[in-house]
Coordinates of N, CA and C in Angstrom, one line a residue:
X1 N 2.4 0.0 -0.1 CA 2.4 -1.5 -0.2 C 3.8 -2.0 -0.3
X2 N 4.8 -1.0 -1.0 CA 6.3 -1.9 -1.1 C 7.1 -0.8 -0.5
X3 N 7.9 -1.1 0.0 CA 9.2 -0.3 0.8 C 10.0 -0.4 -0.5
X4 N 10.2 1.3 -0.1 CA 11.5 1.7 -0.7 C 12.6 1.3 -1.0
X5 N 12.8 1.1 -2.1 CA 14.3 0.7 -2.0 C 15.2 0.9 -3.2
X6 N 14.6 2.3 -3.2 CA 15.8 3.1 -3.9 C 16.8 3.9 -3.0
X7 N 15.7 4.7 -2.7 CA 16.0 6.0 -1.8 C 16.3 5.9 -0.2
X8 N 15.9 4.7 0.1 CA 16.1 4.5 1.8 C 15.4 5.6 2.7
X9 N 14.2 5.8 2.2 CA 13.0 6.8 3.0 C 13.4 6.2 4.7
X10 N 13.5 4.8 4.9 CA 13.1 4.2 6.2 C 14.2 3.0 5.7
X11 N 14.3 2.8 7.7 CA 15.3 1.8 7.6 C 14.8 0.4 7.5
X12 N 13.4 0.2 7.0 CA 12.5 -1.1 6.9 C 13.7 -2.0 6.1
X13 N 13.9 -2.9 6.5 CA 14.6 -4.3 5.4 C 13.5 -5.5 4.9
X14 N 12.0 -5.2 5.2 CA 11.5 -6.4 4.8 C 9.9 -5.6 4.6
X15 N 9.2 -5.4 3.5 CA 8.1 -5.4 3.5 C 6.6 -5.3 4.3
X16 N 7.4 -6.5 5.1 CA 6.4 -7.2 6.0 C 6.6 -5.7 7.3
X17 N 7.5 -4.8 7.6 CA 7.5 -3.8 8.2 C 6.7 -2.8 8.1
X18 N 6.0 -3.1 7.0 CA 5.1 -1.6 6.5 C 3.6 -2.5 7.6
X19 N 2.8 -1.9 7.6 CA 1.5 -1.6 8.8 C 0.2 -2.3 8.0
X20 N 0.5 -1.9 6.5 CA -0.1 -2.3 5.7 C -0.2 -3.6 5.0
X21 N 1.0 -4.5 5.0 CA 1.4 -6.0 4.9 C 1.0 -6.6 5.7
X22 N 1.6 -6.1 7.3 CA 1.3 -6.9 8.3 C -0.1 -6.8 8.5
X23 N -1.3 -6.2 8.1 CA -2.5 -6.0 8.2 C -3.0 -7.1 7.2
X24 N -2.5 -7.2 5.8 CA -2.8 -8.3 4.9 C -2.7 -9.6 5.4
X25 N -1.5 -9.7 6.0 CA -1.3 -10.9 6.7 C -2.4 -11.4 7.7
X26 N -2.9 -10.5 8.6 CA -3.8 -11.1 9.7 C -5.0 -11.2 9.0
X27 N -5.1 -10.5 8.2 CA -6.6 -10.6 7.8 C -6.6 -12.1 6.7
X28 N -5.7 -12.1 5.9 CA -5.9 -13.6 4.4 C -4.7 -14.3 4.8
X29 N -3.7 -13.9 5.3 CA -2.4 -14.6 5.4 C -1.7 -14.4 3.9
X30 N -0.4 -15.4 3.5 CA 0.1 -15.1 2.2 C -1.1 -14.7 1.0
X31 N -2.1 -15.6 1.1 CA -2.8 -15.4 -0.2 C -3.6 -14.1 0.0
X32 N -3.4 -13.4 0.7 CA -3.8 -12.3 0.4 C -2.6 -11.1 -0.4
X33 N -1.5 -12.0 -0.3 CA -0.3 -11.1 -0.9 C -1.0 -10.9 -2.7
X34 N -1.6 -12.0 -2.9 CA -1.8 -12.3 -4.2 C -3.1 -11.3 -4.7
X35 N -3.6 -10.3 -3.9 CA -4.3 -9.2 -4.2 C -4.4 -7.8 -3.7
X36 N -2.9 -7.8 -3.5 CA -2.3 -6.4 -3.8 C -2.9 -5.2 -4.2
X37 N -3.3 -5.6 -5.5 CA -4.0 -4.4 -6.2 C -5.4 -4.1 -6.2
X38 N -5.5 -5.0 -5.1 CA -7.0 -5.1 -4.3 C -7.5 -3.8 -3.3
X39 N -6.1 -4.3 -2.9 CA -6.1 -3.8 -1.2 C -5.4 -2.2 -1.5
X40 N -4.9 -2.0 -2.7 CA -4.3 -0.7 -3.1 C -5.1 -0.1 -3.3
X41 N -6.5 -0.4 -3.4 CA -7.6 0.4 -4.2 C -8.5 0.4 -3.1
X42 N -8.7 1.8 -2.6 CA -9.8 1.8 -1.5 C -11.4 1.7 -2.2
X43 N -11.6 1.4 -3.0 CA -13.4 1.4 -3.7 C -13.3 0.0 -3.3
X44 N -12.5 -1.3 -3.4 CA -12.5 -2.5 -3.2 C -12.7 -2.7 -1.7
X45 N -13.2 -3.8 -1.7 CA -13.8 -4.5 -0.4 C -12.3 -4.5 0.3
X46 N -11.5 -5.4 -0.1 CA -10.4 -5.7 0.7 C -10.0 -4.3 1.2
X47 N -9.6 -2.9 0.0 CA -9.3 -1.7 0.1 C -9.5 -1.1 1.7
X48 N -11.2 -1.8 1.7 CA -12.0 -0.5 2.6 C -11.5 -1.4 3.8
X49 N -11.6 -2.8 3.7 CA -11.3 -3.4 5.4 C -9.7 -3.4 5.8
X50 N -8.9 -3.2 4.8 CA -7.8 -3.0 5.1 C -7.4 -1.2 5.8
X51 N -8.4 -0.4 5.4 CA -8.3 0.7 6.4 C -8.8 1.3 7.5
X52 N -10.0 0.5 7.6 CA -10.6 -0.1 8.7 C -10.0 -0.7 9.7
X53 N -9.4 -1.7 9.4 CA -8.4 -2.5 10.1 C -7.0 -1.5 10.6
X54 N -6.3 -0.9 9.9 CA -5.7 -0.1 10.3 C -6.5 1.0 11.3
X55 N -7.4 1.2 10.7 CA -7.6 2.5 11.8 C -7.8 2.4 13.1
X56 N -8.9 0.7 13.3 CA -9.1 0.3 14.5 C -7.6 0.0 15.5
X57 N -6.4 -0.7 14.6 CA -5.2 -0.9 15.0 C -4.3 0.5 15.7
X58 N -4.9 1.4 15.2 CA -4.0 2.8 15.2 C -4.9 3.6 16.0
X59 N -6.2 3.2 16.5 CA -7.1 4.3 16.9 C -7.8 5.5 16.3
X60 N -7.6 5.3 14.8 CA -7.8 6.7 14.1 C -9.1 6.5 13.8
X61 N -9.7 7.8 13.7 CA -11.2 7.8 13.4 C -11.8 7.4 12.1
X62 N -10.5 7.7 10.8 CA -10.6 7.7 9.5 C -9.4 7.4 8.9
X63 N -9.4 6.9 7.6 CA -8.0 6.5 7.4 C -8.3 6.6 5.8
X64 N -7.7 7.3 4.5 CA -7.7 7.1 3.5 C -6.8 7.3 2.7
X65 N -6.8 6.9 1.7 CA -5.1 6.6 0.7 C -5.1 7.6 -0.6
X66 N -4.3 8.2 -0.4 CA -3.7 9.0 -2.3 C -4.0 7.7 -3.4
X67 N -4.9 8.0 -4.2 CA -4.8 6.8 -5.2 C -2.9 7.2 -6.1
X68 N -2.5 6.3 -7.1 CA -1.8 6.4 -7.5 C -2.3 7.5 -8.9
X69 N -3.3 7.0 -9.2 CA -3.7 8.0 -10.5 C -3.9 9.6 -10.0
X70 N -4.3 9.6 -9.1 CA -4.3 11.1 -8.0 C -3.4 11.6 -8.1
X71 N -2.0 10.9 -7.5 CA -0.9 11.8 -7.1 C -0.2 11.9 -8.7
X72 N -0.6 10.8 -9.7 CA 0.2 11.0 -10.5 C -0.1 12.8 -11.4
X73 N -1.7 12.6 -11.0 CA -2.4 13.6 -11.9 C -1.9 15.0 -10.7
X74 N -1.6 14.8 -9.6 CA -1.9 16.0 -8.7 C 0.0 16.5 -9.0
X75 N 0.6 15.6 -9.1 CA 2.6 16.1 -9.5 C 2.1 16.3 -10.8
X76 N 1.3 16.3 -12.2 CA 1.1 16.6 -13.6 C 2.3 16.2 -14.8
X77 N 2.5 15.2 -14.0 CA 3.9 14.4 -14.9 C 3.7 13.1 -15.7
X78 N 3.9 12.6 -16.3 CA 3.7 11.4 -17.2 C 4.4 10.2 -16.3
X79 N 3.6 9.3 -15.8 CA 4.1 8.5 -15.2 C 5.3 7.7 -15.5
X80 N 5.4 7.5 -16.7 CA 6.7 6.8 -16.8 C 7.7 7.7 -16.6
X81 N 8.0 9.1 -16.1 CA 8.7 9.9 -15.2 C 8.6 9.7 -14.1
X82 N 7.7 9.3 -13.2 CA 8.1 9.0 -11.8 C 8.3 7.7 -11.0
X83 N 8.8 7.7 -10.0 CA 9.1 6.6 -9.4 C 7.8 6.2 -8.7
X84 N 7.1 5.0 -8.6 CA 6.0 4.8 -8.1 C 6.2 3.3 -7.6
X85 N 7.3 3.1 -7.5 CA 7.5 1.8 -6.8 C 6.7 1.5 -5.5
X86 N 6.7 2.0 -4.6 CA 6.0 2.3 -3.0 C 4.2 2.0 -3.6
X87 N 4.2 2.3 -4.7 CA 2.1 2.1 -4.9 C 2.6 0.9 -5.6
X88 N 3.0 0.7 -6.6 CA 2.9 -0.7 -7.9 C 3.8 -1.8 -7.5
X89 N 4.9 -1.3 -6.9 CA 5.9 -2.2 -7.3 C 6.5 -2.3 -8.4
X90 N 6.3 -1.7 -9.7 CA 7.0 -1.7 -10.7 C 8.3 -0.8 -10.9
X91 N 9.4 -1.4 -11.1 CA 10.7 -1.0 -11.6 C 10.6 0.0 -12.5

């Protein structure tokens, strides 16, 4: 949901570059920015049509996301150890 911008994974300069924004956008426009942690959560409605929507956009048959609590539990590290900016957005 947020581009990098510690590590420079990708040369994205605007959010709106990820597949995932621009998908928020067509479907609510801005006010859909305002449920983020909606669309970060595949059990939620928005979640599931936002990968739906992707998949249809991408041709894929399926499409599913690492939750944040998954990967944090699957690296076995205390989250305020890792960088998770790219899921939360938090600094």
């Amino acid at each position: 949901m947020f581009g990098c911008k510690f590590l420079n994974f990708s040369r994205s300069t605007s959010d709106m570059e990820l597949i995932a924004r621009r998908v928020i956008m067509e479907l609510e426009g801005e006010e859909g920015f305002n449920h983020i942690k909606e669309y970060s959560d595949g059990s939620t409605e928005r979640g599931k049509n936002l990968r739906k929507t992707i998949c249809e956009k991408l041709k894929f048959a399926s499409l599913d996301f690492q939750s944040l609590d998954g990967i944090v539990k699957a690296i076995g590290m205390d989250k305020n150890d890792l960088c998770t900016y790219c899921w939360d957005g938090e600094e």
